[in-house]
Amino acid sequence: MHFNLETIVAWAKRRGFAYPGSDIYGGLANAWDLGPYGAQLHKHIVDAWWRYFIQERDDMVGLDAAILMNPRVWEASGHIASFSDPLVDCKKCKARERADKLIEDNGGDTPEARTFEEQYRYLVEHHVTCPECGASDWTEPKHFNLMFKTQQGVIDGEGKDIYLRPETAQGIFVNFKNILDTTRVRIPFGIGQIGKSFRNEITPGNFMFRVREFEQMEIEYFVENDITVGLQWLQTWKEISEQWRIEQIGIKKEKLRFREHDPKELAFYSKGTWDVEYEFPRGWGELQGIAYRTDYDLKQHQEFSGKDLQYTDPMTGKRYLPHCIEPSWGLTRAILTAMIDAYDEEEYLNQKGEKETRVVARFHPNIAPVKYAILPLVKKDEVQVQLGKELFHKLSKLYSCEYDDNGAIGKRYRRQDEIWTPFCITIDQQSVEEYHATPESVTVTVRERDSMEQKRVLISDLFLSLGYL
Ligand code: ATP
């Protein structure tokens, strides 16, 4: 079933996944705050990523670099000179748009590969209209740098210009030497990090798809300086990334596709770049980029910093600048994708036997906001409540849990089903009787969401019998 974005936005707010930023002040355009369930979803995606790509691999290390960096970094990386989008103004209503996006939305391919003159000609010849007012009267494109500039220092106007990082990747390149010098990594190896990035986007929107403050999960994987080897690793990273998306966070395979950058679109230093696209409610959009960047970044930083960034092969003594593959995920877009992908509506018969529609968000167990719901059947029963609270305190040391003793049990199951909580644990009269007989032999009912299977389990065996989440 197809659901439009407005439906997802409304549900996300209603169920505490995402609220408009600064809501009580009327909001701040295109800023979103993650609510309690959204924050849990975020954490679980981060955990699933870190565990899979850093913790469980012996060829990867993690990093957490600062957002504010020496401005020379951005000169070396090329961001000051060329991290810009082509901006056009509608002469009639003054709306600001991205020329490349207008071309793309009006049937033109590879707009990035066209010069500004060619882009302008396309807008004129195809009578591309302004999405705001419908006029077709554009200024010529001009560069708009997407970096947020700010000042470091205490005196207004005398501070030094610095930038909020527009990507996390450069923090990895500038720490390449530190990591070589202080750890035992050997080529091939990778460095991964997760963090905030900022881009002063001209046309933010589509909920969290394009925002000005977002998070990325990036890896630079360093390999030998040999193009055949590099291309093999590019292929490997395409496959590993696909496995993670589908197996670890459960994104539907049929909603994903790879798109290769054609030679005109490819950065001059890249030997191959792929976008992973997801079918969002408004069409296909990039979720992840996987780029073979050769030794471009290390070479630039070596030149601009004057520091030797070469790697010495411990076996042969050969010194060289490694090539690198960059699998770069948008974490904010991954959260959006997970919500869209999980959202579903189904018909059911209510207690009166009438058909009703309910929302279910079928999250993969790895990323479901709540892993265990603990539900004492009768709120007034002191022993049930006591057992439930004890269980909550034990389980919540390891997993995200929710304790809920409010309302009819059917309704409470529904609340958990709506967010696809993998396990619901109920404490009932039998548990109470067992408690009075021998406290060590208390059993509870575990209901597994996917199979709907219910089994009675000894509380003492609970940790052994639950799946790893
Ligand atoms: P786009 O073409 O959509 O502007 P990009 O090619 O500039 O994206 P990259 O520089 O490759 O994006 O960044 C890597 C990832 O960071 C993207 O795949 C995307 O998931 C995420 N990302 C980039 N810009 C934004 C943004 N403004 N809001 C949310 N996520 C973003």
Short mmCIF file of C-alpha atoms and ligand atoms in Angstrom, two decimals:
data_model
loop_
_atom_site.label_atom_id
_atom_site.label_comp_id
_atom_site.label_asym_id
_atom_site.label_seq_id
_atom_site.Cartn_x
_atom_site.Cartn_y
_atom_site.Cartn_z
CA MET A 1 0.00 0.00 0.00
CA HIS A 2 1.19 3.52 -0.73
CA PHE A 3 1.09 6.10 2.06
CA ASN A 4 1.79 9.74 1.50
CA LEU A 5 4.35 11.65 3.48
CA GLU A 6 1.76 13.74 5.33
CA THR A 7 0.28 10.53 6.79
CA ILE A 8 3.72 9.50 8.09
CA VAL A 9 4.46 12.98 9.49
CA ALA A 10 1.12 13.05 11.35
CA TRP A 11 1.60 9.54 12.76
CA ALA A 12 5.21 10.31 13.75
CA LYS A 13 4.02 13.27 15.78
CA ARG A 14 1.01 11.45 17.26
CA ARG A 15 3.09 8.50 18.45
CA GLY A 16 6.05 10.47 19.75
CA PHE A 17 8.57 9.72 16.98
CA ALA A 18 9.21 13.23 15.64
CA TYR A 19 7.95 16.69 16.53
CA PRO A 20 8.44 19.93 14.62
CA GLY A 21 11.49 21.67 16.13
CA SER A 22 10.76 24.55 18.59
CA ASP A 23 7.11 23.56 18.32
CA ILE A 24 5.64 25.87 21.00
CA TYR A 25 7.25 28.86 19.24
CA GLY A 26 5.59 28.02 15.97
CA GLY A 27 8.46 25.79 14.87
CA LEU A 28 11.62 26.44 12.87
CA ALA A 29 11.23 25.54 9.22
CA ASN A 30 12.57 22.07 8.41
CA ALA A 31 13.89 21.36 11.88
CA TRP A 32 12.66 18.21 13.62
CA ASP A 33 13.07 16.90 17.15
CA LEU A 34 12.99 13.18 17.82
CA GLY A 35 10.43 12.25 20.48
CA PRO A 36 10.77 9.36 22.95
CA TYR A 37 10.16 6.60 20.38
CA GLY A 38 12.11 8.44 17.67
CA ALA A 39 15.07 8.79 20.01
CA GLN A 40 14.93 5.04 20.74
CA LEU A 41 14.71 4.25 17.04
CA HIS A 42 17.70 6.52 16.43
CA LYS A 43 19.70 4.81 19.15
CA HIS A 44 18.89 1.35 17.85
CA ILE A 45 19.91 2.23 14.28
CA VAL A 46 23.15 3.69 15.63
CA ASP A 47 23.74 0.58 17.76
CA ALA A 48 22.98 -1.76 14.84
CA TRP A 49 25.39 0.18 12.61
CA TRP A 50 28.19 0.43 15.16
CA ARG A 51 27.88 -3.20 16.17
CA TYR A 52 27.88 -4.48 12.58
CA PHE A 53 30.54 -2.25 11.07
CA ILE A 54 32.86 -1.45 13.97
CA GLN A 55 32.41 -3.79 16.92
CA GLU A 56 32.06 -7.08 15.04
CA ARG A 57 34.86 -6.42 12.53
CA ASP A 58 38.55 -6.70 13.34
CA ASP A 59 39.49 -4.46 10.40
CA MET A 60 37.53 -1.42 11.62
CA VAL A 61 38.02 1.20 14.31
CA GLY A 62 35.69 3.96 15.50
CA LEU A 63 36.22 7.68 15.84
CA ASP A 64 34.35 10.67 17.20
CA ALA A 65 35.89 13.83 15.75
CA ALA A 66 34.89 17.39 16.61
CA ILE A 67 32.31 19.27 14.57
CA LEU A 68 34.40 22.46 14.53
CA MET A 69 37.62 22.05 12.59
CA ASN A 70 40.50 24.21 11.41
CA PRO A 71 39.18 26.07 8.32
CA ARG A 72 42.21 24.84 6.32
CA VAL A 73 40.54 21.42 6.37
CA TRP A 74 37.76 22.78 4.18
CA GLU A 75 40.24 24.45 1.83
CA ALA A 76 42.02 21.13 1.38
CA SER A 77 38.82 19.15 0.91
CA GLY A 78 37.55 21.58 -1.72
CA HIS A 79 34.44 22.54 0.26
CA ILE A 80 35.24 26.26 0.43
CA ALA A 81 35.81 26.49 -3.30
CA SER A 82 33.13 24.19 -4.59
CA PHE A 83 30.64 22.83 -2.05
CA SER A 84 27.84 24.75 -3.62
CA ASP A 85 24.54 24.29 -5.39
CA PRO A 86 23.30 26.27 -8.39
CA LEU A 87 20.84 28.80 -7.03
CA VAL A 88 18.19 30.50 -9.18
CA ASP A 89 15.63 33.10 -8.13
CA CYS A 90 12.14 33.38 -9.53
CA LYS A 91 12.01 36.98 -10.75
CA LYS A 92 8.27 37.16 -10.10
CA CYS A 93 7.85 35.85 -6.53
CA LYS A 94 11.54 35.78 -5.44
CA ALA A 95 11.39 32.07 -4.52
CA ARG A 96 14.86 30.51 -4.38
CA GLU A 97 15.32 27.15 -6.03
CA ARG A 98 18.07 24.74 -7.01
CA ALA A 99 18.48 24.78 -10.78
CA ASP A 100 19.65 21.14 -10.84
CA LYS A 101 16.58 19.96 -8.90
CA LEU A 102 14.24 21.96 -11.18
CA ILE A 103 15.83 20.29 -14.20
CA GLU A 104 15.59 16.85 -12.62
CA ASP A 105 11.94 17.38 -11.66
CA ASN A 106 11.20 18.47 -15.22
CA GLY A 107 12.54 15.48 -17.05
CA GLY A 108 16.21 16.45 -17.45
CA ASP A 109 18.89 13.91 -16.58
CA THR A 110 22.34 14.46 -15.00
CA PRO A 111 21.82 18.17 -14.25
CA GLU A 112 25.06 18.19 -12.19
CA ALA A 113 26.98 17.50 -15.37
CA ARG A 114 25.69 20.65 -17.12
CA THR A 115 27.40 24.01 -16.99
CA PHE A 116 25.47 26.93 -15.49
CA GLU A 117 24.82 28.22 -18.99
CA GLU A 118 23.40 24.86 -20.06
CA GLN A 119 21.24 24.69 -16.93
CA TYR A 120 19.85 28.15 -17.61
CA ARG A 121 19.15 27.24 -21.23
CA TYR A 122 17.27 24.13 -20.10
CA LEU A 123 15.05 26.16 -17.76
CA VAL A 124 14.22 28.61 -20.54
CA GLU A 125 13.77 26.13 -23.39
CA HIS A 126 11.61 23.77 -21.35
CA HIS A 127 9.57 26.61 -19.81
CA VAL A 128 10.29 25.25 -16.35
CA THR A 129 7.86 26.94 -13.98
CA CYS A 130 8.33 28.15 -10.43
CA PRO A 131 6.82 25.64 -7.92
CA GLU A 132 5.64 28.61 -5.82
CA CYS A 133 3.94 30.93 -8.32
CA GLY A 134 3.91 29.13 -11.67
CA ALA A 135 5.88 31.83 -13.53
CA SER A 136 8.74 30.87 -15.81
CA ASP A 137 11.16 33.75 -15.35
CA TRP A 138 14.46 32.75 -13.73
CA THR A 139 17.69 34.53 -12.91
CA GLU A 140 20.86 32.87 -14.19
CA PRO A 141 22.26 30.23 -11.78
CA LYS A 142 24.88 31.33 -9.27
CA HIS A 143 26.94 29.41 -6.76
CA PHE A 144 25.54 29.14 -3.25
CA ASN A 145 27.96 27.65 -0.74
CA LEU A 146 26.17 25.26 1.58
CA MET A 147 28.49 25.55 4.55
CA PHE A 148 27.28 27.23 7.72
CA LYS A 149 29.79 29.88 8.66
CA THR A 150 30.20 31.02 12.23
CA GLN A 151 32.76 32.84 14.36
CA GLN A 152 35.15 31.47 16.91
CA GLY A 153 36.15 33.98 19.59
CA VAL A 154 34.54 36.19 22.18
CA ILE A 155 34.54 39.60 20.52
CA ASP A 156 31.86 40.23 17.91
CA GLY A 157 33.33 40.78 14.47
CA GLU A 158 36.90 39.95 15.55
CA GLY A 159 36.53 36.21 15.71
CA LYS A 160 37.96 33.83 13.21
CA ASP A 161 35.59 32.44 10.56
CA ILE A 162 34.98 28.78 11.08
CA TYR A 163 32.43 26.35 9.69
CA LEU A 164 30.04 23.75 11.04
CA ARG A 165 31.18 20.60 9.27
CA PRO A 166 29.10 19.70 6.21
CA GLU A 167 30.16 16.03 6.43
CA THR A 168 31.81 13.80 9.00
CA ALA A 169 34.27 12.26 6.53
CA GLN A 170 36.97 14.93 6.77
CA GLY A 171 37.32 14.27 10.51
CA ILE A 172 38.39 10.76 9.52
CA PHE A 173 41.00 11.86 6.96
CA VAL A 174 42.61 14.37 9.30
CA ASN A 175 42.94 11.66 11.97
CA PHE A 176 44.34 9.07 9.58
CA LYS A 177 47.93 9.62 10.78
CA ASN A 178 46.92 9.69 14.47
CA ILE A 179 45.19 6.37 14.05
CA LEU A 180 48.14 4.85 12.17
CA ASP A 181 50.51 6.04 14.92
CA THR A 182 48.44 4.99 17.92
CA THR A 183 46.73 1.74 16.95
CA ARG A 184 47.76 -1.50 15.28
CA VAL A 185 45.67 -1.12 12.12
CA ARG A 186 47.04 -2.46 8.85
CA ILE A 187 45.82 -1.99 5.29
CA PRO A 188 43.10 -2.89 4.45
CA PHE A 189 41.26 -1.25 7.35
CA GLY A 190 38.50 1.24 7.92
CA ILE A 191 37.59 4.08 10.24
CA GLY A 192 33.94 4.78 10.99
CA GLN A 193 32.13 7.54 12.77
CA ILE A 194 28.66 8.83 13.41
CA GLY A 195 27.84 12.46 13.96
CA LYS A 196 26.07 15.66 13.09
CA SER A 197 26.61 17.55 9.85
CA PHE A 198 25.19 20.86 8.73
CA ARG A 199 24.29 22.13 5.27
CA ASN A 200 22.54 25.37 4.50
CA GLU A 201 20.30 23.66 1.96
CA ILE A 202 18.50 25.90 -0.53
CA THR A 203 15.44 23.68 -0.76
CA PRO A 204 15.09 21.66 2.43
CA GLY A 205 11.93 19.67 2.90
CA ASN A 206 10.14 16.35 2.50
CA PHE A 207 10.05 15.85 6.27
CA MET A 208 13.52 14.72 7.38
CA PHE A 209 14.74 13.92 3.88
CA ARG A 210 16.55 17.20 3.37
CA VAL A 211 17.25 19.17 6.52
CA ARG A 212 19.95 21.64 7.50
CA GLU A 213 21.09 19.78 10.59
CA PHE A 214 21.37 16.03 10.17
CA GLU A 215 23.48 13.04 11.08
CA GLN A 216 25.69 10.80 9.04
CA MET A 217 27.29 7.41 9.57
CA GLU A 218 30.44 7.34 7.48
CA ILE A 219 33.27 4.93 6.83
CA GLU A 220 36.56 5.49 5.05
CA TYR A 221 37.96 2.10 4.14
CA PHE A 222 41.65 2.29 3.21
CA VAL A 223 43.10 -0.17 0.72
CA GLU A 224 46.22 -0.62 -1.41
CA ASN A 225 46.86 2.09 -4.01
CA ASP A 226 45.84 -0.18 -6.87
CA ILE A 227 42.71 0.46 -8.93
CA THR A 228 41.91 -3.23 -9.47
CA VAL A 229 42.04 -3.81 -5.70
CA GLY A 230 40.02 -0.63 -5.07
CA LEU A 231 37.28 -1.66 -7.49
CA GLN A 232 36.98 -5.05 -5.81
CA TRP A 233 36.53 -3.35 -2.45
CA LEU A 234 33.95 -1.01 -3.94
CA GLN A 235 31.96 -4.10 -4.95
CA THR A 236 32.46 -5.66 -1.50
CA TRP A 237 31.20 -2.54 0.25
CA LYS A 238 28.14 -2.42 -1.98
CA GLU A 239 27.33 -5.95 -0.88
CA ILE A 240 28.05 -5.44 2.82
CA SER A 241 25.98 -2.26 2.90
CA GLU A 242 23.08 -4.05 1.25
CA GLN A 243 23.23 -6.86 3.81
CA TRP A 244 23.14 -4.36 6.66
CA ARG A 245 20.17 -2.47 5.28
CA ILE A 246 18.11 -5.55 4.63
CA GLU A 247 19.17 -8.00 7.34
CA GLN A 248 20.05 -5.71 10.22
CA ILE A 249 17.48 -2.95 9.96
CA GLY A 250 14.94 -4.69 7.77
CA ILE A 251 14.41 -2.24 4.89
CA LYS A 252 12.32 -3.83 2.12
CA LYS A 253 14.56 -4.99 -0.71
CA GLU A 254 12.08 -4.09 -3.43
CA LYS A 255 12.13 -0.46 -2.28
CA LEU A 256 15.88 -0.16 -2.75
CA ARG A 257 17.98 0.24 -5.86
CA PHE A 258 21.55 1.04 -6.79
CA ARG A 259 22.24 3.88 -9.22
CA GLU A 260 25.69 4.26 -10.71
CA HIS A 261 27.02 7.78 -11.32
CA ASP A 262 27.55 8.18 -15.03
CA PRO A 263 30.94 9.45 -16.20
CA LYS A 264 29.70 13.05 -16.58
CA GLU A 265 28.39 13.10 -13.01
CA LEU A 266 31.42 11.34 -11.48
CA ALA A 267 33.86 13.48 -9.47
CA PHE A 268 37.14 13.71 -11.41
CA TYR A 269 39.09 11.76 -8.77
CA SER A 270 36.53 8.96 -8.34
CA LYS A 271 36.89 5.60 -10.05
CA GLY A 272 33.30 4.64 -9.39
CA THR A 273 30.41 5.93 -7.29
CA TRP A 274 27.04 4.40 -6.52
CA ASP A 275 24.02 5.89 -4.85
CA VAL A 276 21.69 3.62 -2.94
CA GLU A 277 18.20 4.93 -3.46
CA TYR A 278 14.97 4.25 -1.61
CA GLU A 279 11.50 4.71 -3.01
CA PHE A 280 10.21 7.50 -0.75
CA PRO A 281 6.52 8.51 -1.02
CA ARG A 282 7.53 11.31 -3.42
CA GLY A 283 9.85 9.15 -5.53
CA TRP A 284 13.33 7.67 -5.48
CA GLY A 285 15.90 9.52 -3.36
CA GLU A 286 19.43 8.92 -2.13
CA LEU A 287 19.83 7.07 1.13
CA GLN A 288 23.51 6.26 0.94
CA GLY A 289 26.48 7.00 -1.30
CA ILE A 290 29.35 4.55 -1.89
CA ALA A 291 32.31 6.20 -3.57
CA TYR A 292 35.74 4.98 -4.57
CA ARG A 293 37.69 8.20 -3.89
CA THR A 294 41.20 6.92 -4.74
CA ASP A 295 43.89 8.78 -2.74
CA TYR A 296 42.37 12.20 -3.42
CA ASP A 297 41.56 13.23 0.15
CA LEU A 298 44.79 12.04 1.77
CA LYS A 299 46.77 13.68 -1.04
CA GLN A 300 44.98 16.98 -0.51
CA HIS A 301 45.50 16.91 3.26
CA GLN A 302 49.12 15.92 2.84
CA GLU A 303 49.67 18.91 0.59
CA PHE A 304 47.74 21.44 2.69
CA SER A 305 49.02 20.29 6.11
CA GLY A 306 52.58 19.58 5.01
CA LYS A 307 52.47 16.31 7.02
CA ASP A 308 53.51 12.99 5.57
CA LEU A 309 50.36 10.86 5.49
CA GLN A 310 51.86 7.84 3.76
CA TYR A 311 51.40 4.33 5.01
CA THR A 312 54.36 1.95 5.32
CA ASP A 313 53.66 -1.65 4.44
CA PRO A 314 55.15 -3.64 7.36
CA MET A 315 56.05 -6.61 5.09
CA THR A 316 57.58 -4.88 2.09
CA GLY A 317 58.50 -1.48 3.51
CA LYS A 318 56.70 0.12 0.55
CA ARG A 319 55.41 3.63 1.35
CA TYR A 320 52.28 4.94 -0.33
CA LEU A 321 49.07 6.93 0.08
CA PRO A 322 46.27 4.37 0.37
CA HIS A 323 43.14 4.53 -1.76
CA CYS A 324 39.82 4.65 -0.03
CA ILE A 325 36.22 3.57 -0.41
CA GLU A 326 33.63 5.74 1.30
CA PRO A 327 30.30 4.17 2.23
CA SER A 328 28.36 7.16 3.55
CA TRP A 329 24.92 6.77 5.12
CA GLY A 330 22.54 9.48 6.15
CA LEU A 331 21.42 8.54 9.66
CA THR A 332 18.56 11.05 9.60
CA ARG A 333 17.41 9.64 6.26
CA ALA A 334 17.78 6.11 7.66
CA ILE A 335 15.40 7.03 10.51
CA LEU A 336 12.95 8.49 8.01
CA THR A 337 13.28 5.42 5.79
CA ALA A 338 12.75 3.05 8.72
CA MET A 339 9.53 4.86 9.67
CA ILE A 340 8.20 4.94 6.11
CA ASP A 341 9.17 1.34 5.48
CA ALA A 342 7.59 0.08 8.71
CA TYR A 343 4.35 2.08 8.51
CA ASP A 344 1.30 0.08 7.52
CA GLU A 345 -2.43 0.12 8.05
CA GLU A 346 -4.51 -3.01 8.49
CA GLU A 347 -8.15 -3.84 8.93
CA TYR A 348 -9.32 -5.70 12.02
CA LEU A 349 -12.56 -6.57 13.77
CA ASN A 350 -13.16 -4.61 16.96
CA GLN A 351 -14.90 -6.05 20.02
CA LYS A 352 -18.30 -5.33 18.49
CA GLY A 353 -17.27 -7.27 15.40
CA GLU A 354 -17.02 -4.15 13.26
CA LYS A 355 -14.23 -3.55 10.77
CA GLU A 356 -11.76 -0.86 11.78
CA THR A 357 -8.41 0.26 10.45
CA ARG A 358 -5.36 0.42 12.66
CA VAL A 359 -1.78 1.52 12.18
CA VAL A 360 1.04 -0.94 12.64
CA ALA A 361 4.68 0.02 12.20
CA ARG A 362 6.44 -3.22 11.36
CA PHE A 363 9.94 -2.42 12.60
CA HIS A 364 12.69 -5.01 12.41
CA PRO A 365 13.30 -6.34 15.99
CA ASN A 366 16.82 -4.82 15.94
CA ILE A 367 15.45 -1.29 15.67
CA ALA A 368 11.98 -1.46 17.25
CA PRO A 369 11.82 1.41 19.77
CA VAL A 370 10.67 -0.89 22.58
CA LYS A 371 12.07 -4.43 22.76
CA TYR A 372 10.11 -5.72 25.76
CA ALA A 373 6.78 -4.56 27.16
CA ILE A 374 6.02 -5.70 30.68
CA LEU A 375 2.31 -5.92 31.32
CA PRO A 376 0.87 -6.96 34.70
CA LEU A 377 -2.65 -8.13 33.92
CA VAL A 378 -4.36 -6.54 36.93
CA LYS A 379 -3.10 -3.20 38.14
CA LYS A 380 -4.72 -3.58 41.56
CA ASP A 381 -2.92 -6.84 42.28
CA GLU A 382 0.07 -5.87 44.40
CA VAL A 383 2.06 -9.00 43.65
CA GLN A 384 1.58 -8.64 39.87
CA VAL A 385 2.74 -5.03 40.07
CA GLN A 386 5.70 -5.91 42.27
CA LEU A 387 6.79 -8.75 39.94
CA GLY A 388 6.32 -6.51 36.91
CA LYS A 389 8.41 -3.69 38.36
CA GLU A 390 11.18 -6.08 39.42
CA LEU A 391 11.26 -7.56 35.94
CA PHE A 392 11.30 -4.11 34.36
CA HIS A 393 14.29 -3.07 36.47
CA LYS A 394 16.21 -6.22 35.56
CA LEU A 395 15.45 -6.27 31.83
CA SER A 396 15.84 -2.54 31.33
CA LYS A 397 19.50 -2.77 32.29
CA LEU A 398 20.05 -4.48 28.95
CA TYR A 399 17.12 -3.62 26.71
CA SER A 400 14.68 -0.80 26.03
CA CYS A 401 11.56 -1.78 27.94
CA GLU A 402 8.20 -0.29 28.66
CA TYR A 403 6.18 -1.00 31.80
CA ASP A 404 2.48 -0.59 31.20
CA ASP A 405 -0.29 -1.49 33.63
CA ASN A 406 -2.81 0.98 32.33
CA GLY A 407 -6.08 -0.11 30.69
CA ALA A 408 -7.49 -3.36 29.30
CA ILE A 409 -4.84 -5.89 28.28
CA GLY A 410 -6.14 -5.97 24.70
CA LYS A 411 -5.58 -2.23 24.39
CA ARG A 412 -2.10 -2.52 25.86
CA TYR A 413 -1.18 -5.24 23.35
CA ARG A 414 -2.50 -2.93 20.64
CA ARG A 415 -0.32 -0.06 21.78
CA GLN A 416 2.73 -2.31 21.56
CA ASP A 417 1.67 -3.86 18.28
CA GLU A 418 1.36 -0.42 16.78
CA ILE A 419 5.10 0.07 17.27
CA TRP A 420 5.86 -3.63 16.65
CA THR A 421 7.40 -4.39 20.05
CA PRO A 422 8.94 -7.84 19.51
CA PHE A 423 8.12 -9.26 22.97
CA CYS A 424 5.27 -8.63 25.40
CA ILE A 425 5.55 -10.21 28.83
CA THR A 426 2.39 -10.59 30.91
CA ILE A 427 2.16 -11.35 34.59
CA ASP A 428 -1.12 -12.95 35.62
CA GLN A 429 -2.94 -14.77 38.41
CA GLN A 430 -0.95 -17.96 37.81
CA SER A 431 2.26 -15.99 38.39
CA VAL A 432 0.82 -14.75 41.69
CA GLU A 433 -0.10 -18.27 42.83
CA GLU A 434 3.35 -19.54 41.91
CA TYR A 435 4.87 -16.64 43.82
CA HIS A 436 2.95 -17.60 46.96
CA ALA A 437 3.95 -21.26 46.59
CA THR A 438 7.67 -20.87 45.77
CA PRO A 439 8.95 -17.44 44.68
CA GLU A 440 11.72 -19.05 42.59
CA SER A 441 9.24 -20.86 40.37
CA VAL A 442 7.23 -17.89 39.06
CA THR A 443 6.36 -18.07 35.37
CA VAL A 444 5.18 -15.33 33.00
CA THR A 445 3.74 -15.39 29.50
CA VAL A 446 5.96 -14.23 26.66
CA ARG A 447 4.21 -13.30 23.44
CA GLU A 448 6.40 -13.02 20.39
CA ARG A 449 5.11 -10.39 17.97
CA ASP A 450 6.14 -11.89 14.64
CA SER A 451 4.84 -15.42 15.25
CA MET A 452 2.14 -14.39 17.79
CA GLU A 453 3.33 -17.48 19.68
CA GLN A 454 2.78 -17.40 23.47
CA LYS A 455 4.79 -19.46 25.91
CA ARG A 456 5.09 -19.67 29.67
CA VAL A 457 8.61 -19.14 30.87
CA LEU A 458 10.18 -19.20 34.33
CA ILE A 459 11.28 -15.66 35.23
CA SER A 460 14.65 -17.12 36.16
CA ASP A 461 14.97 -18.58 32.62
CA LEU A 462 13.77 -15.43 30.91
CA PHE A 463 17.21 -14.13 30.12
CA LEU A 464 18.18 -17.46 28.58
CA SER A 465 15.04 -17.90 26.53
CA LEU A 466 14.76 -14.40 25.04
CA GLY A 467 16.29 -13.69 21.68
CA TYR A 468 19.29 -11.42 21.44
CA LEU A 469 18.13 -7.88 20.74
P1 ATP B 1 21.76 14.92 -2.04
O1 ATP B 1 22.11 14.62 -3.47
O2 ATP B 1 20.46 14.31 -1.58
O3 ATP B 1 21.90 16.37 -1.68
P2 ATP B 1 24.46 14.30 -1.39
O4 ATP B 1 24.87 13.50 -2.57
O5 ATP B 1 24.88 15.72 -1.31
O6 ATP B 1 22.87 14.17 -1.15
P3 ATP B 1 26.35 13.13 0.35
O7 ATP B 1 27.24 14.32 0.39
O8 ATP B 1 26.80 11.95 -0.46
O9 ATP B 1 24.89 13.54 -0.07
O10 ATP B 1 26.05 12.69 1.86
C1 ATP B 1 25.91 11.36 2.28
C2 ATP B 1 24.55 11.08 2.85
O11 ATP B 1 24.18 12.09 3.80
C3 ATP B 1 23.43 11.10 1.83
O12 ATP B 1 23.31 9.86 1.19
C4 ATP B 1 22.21 11.42 2.66
O13 ATP B 1 21.66 10.23 3.22
C5 ATP B 1 22.76 12.26 3.79
N1 ATP B 1 22.42 13.68 3.57
C6 ATP B 1 23.06 14.57 2.77
N2 ATP B 1 22.49 15.78 2.82
C7 ATP B 1 21.44 15.66 3.69
C8 ATP B 1 20.46 16.58 4.19
N3 ATP B 1 20.45 17.86 3.83
N4 ATP B 1 19.53 16.10 5.06
C9 ATP B 1 19.54 14.81 5.47
N5 ATP B 1 20.45 13.91 5.04
C10 ATP B 1 21.39 14.32 4.17
#
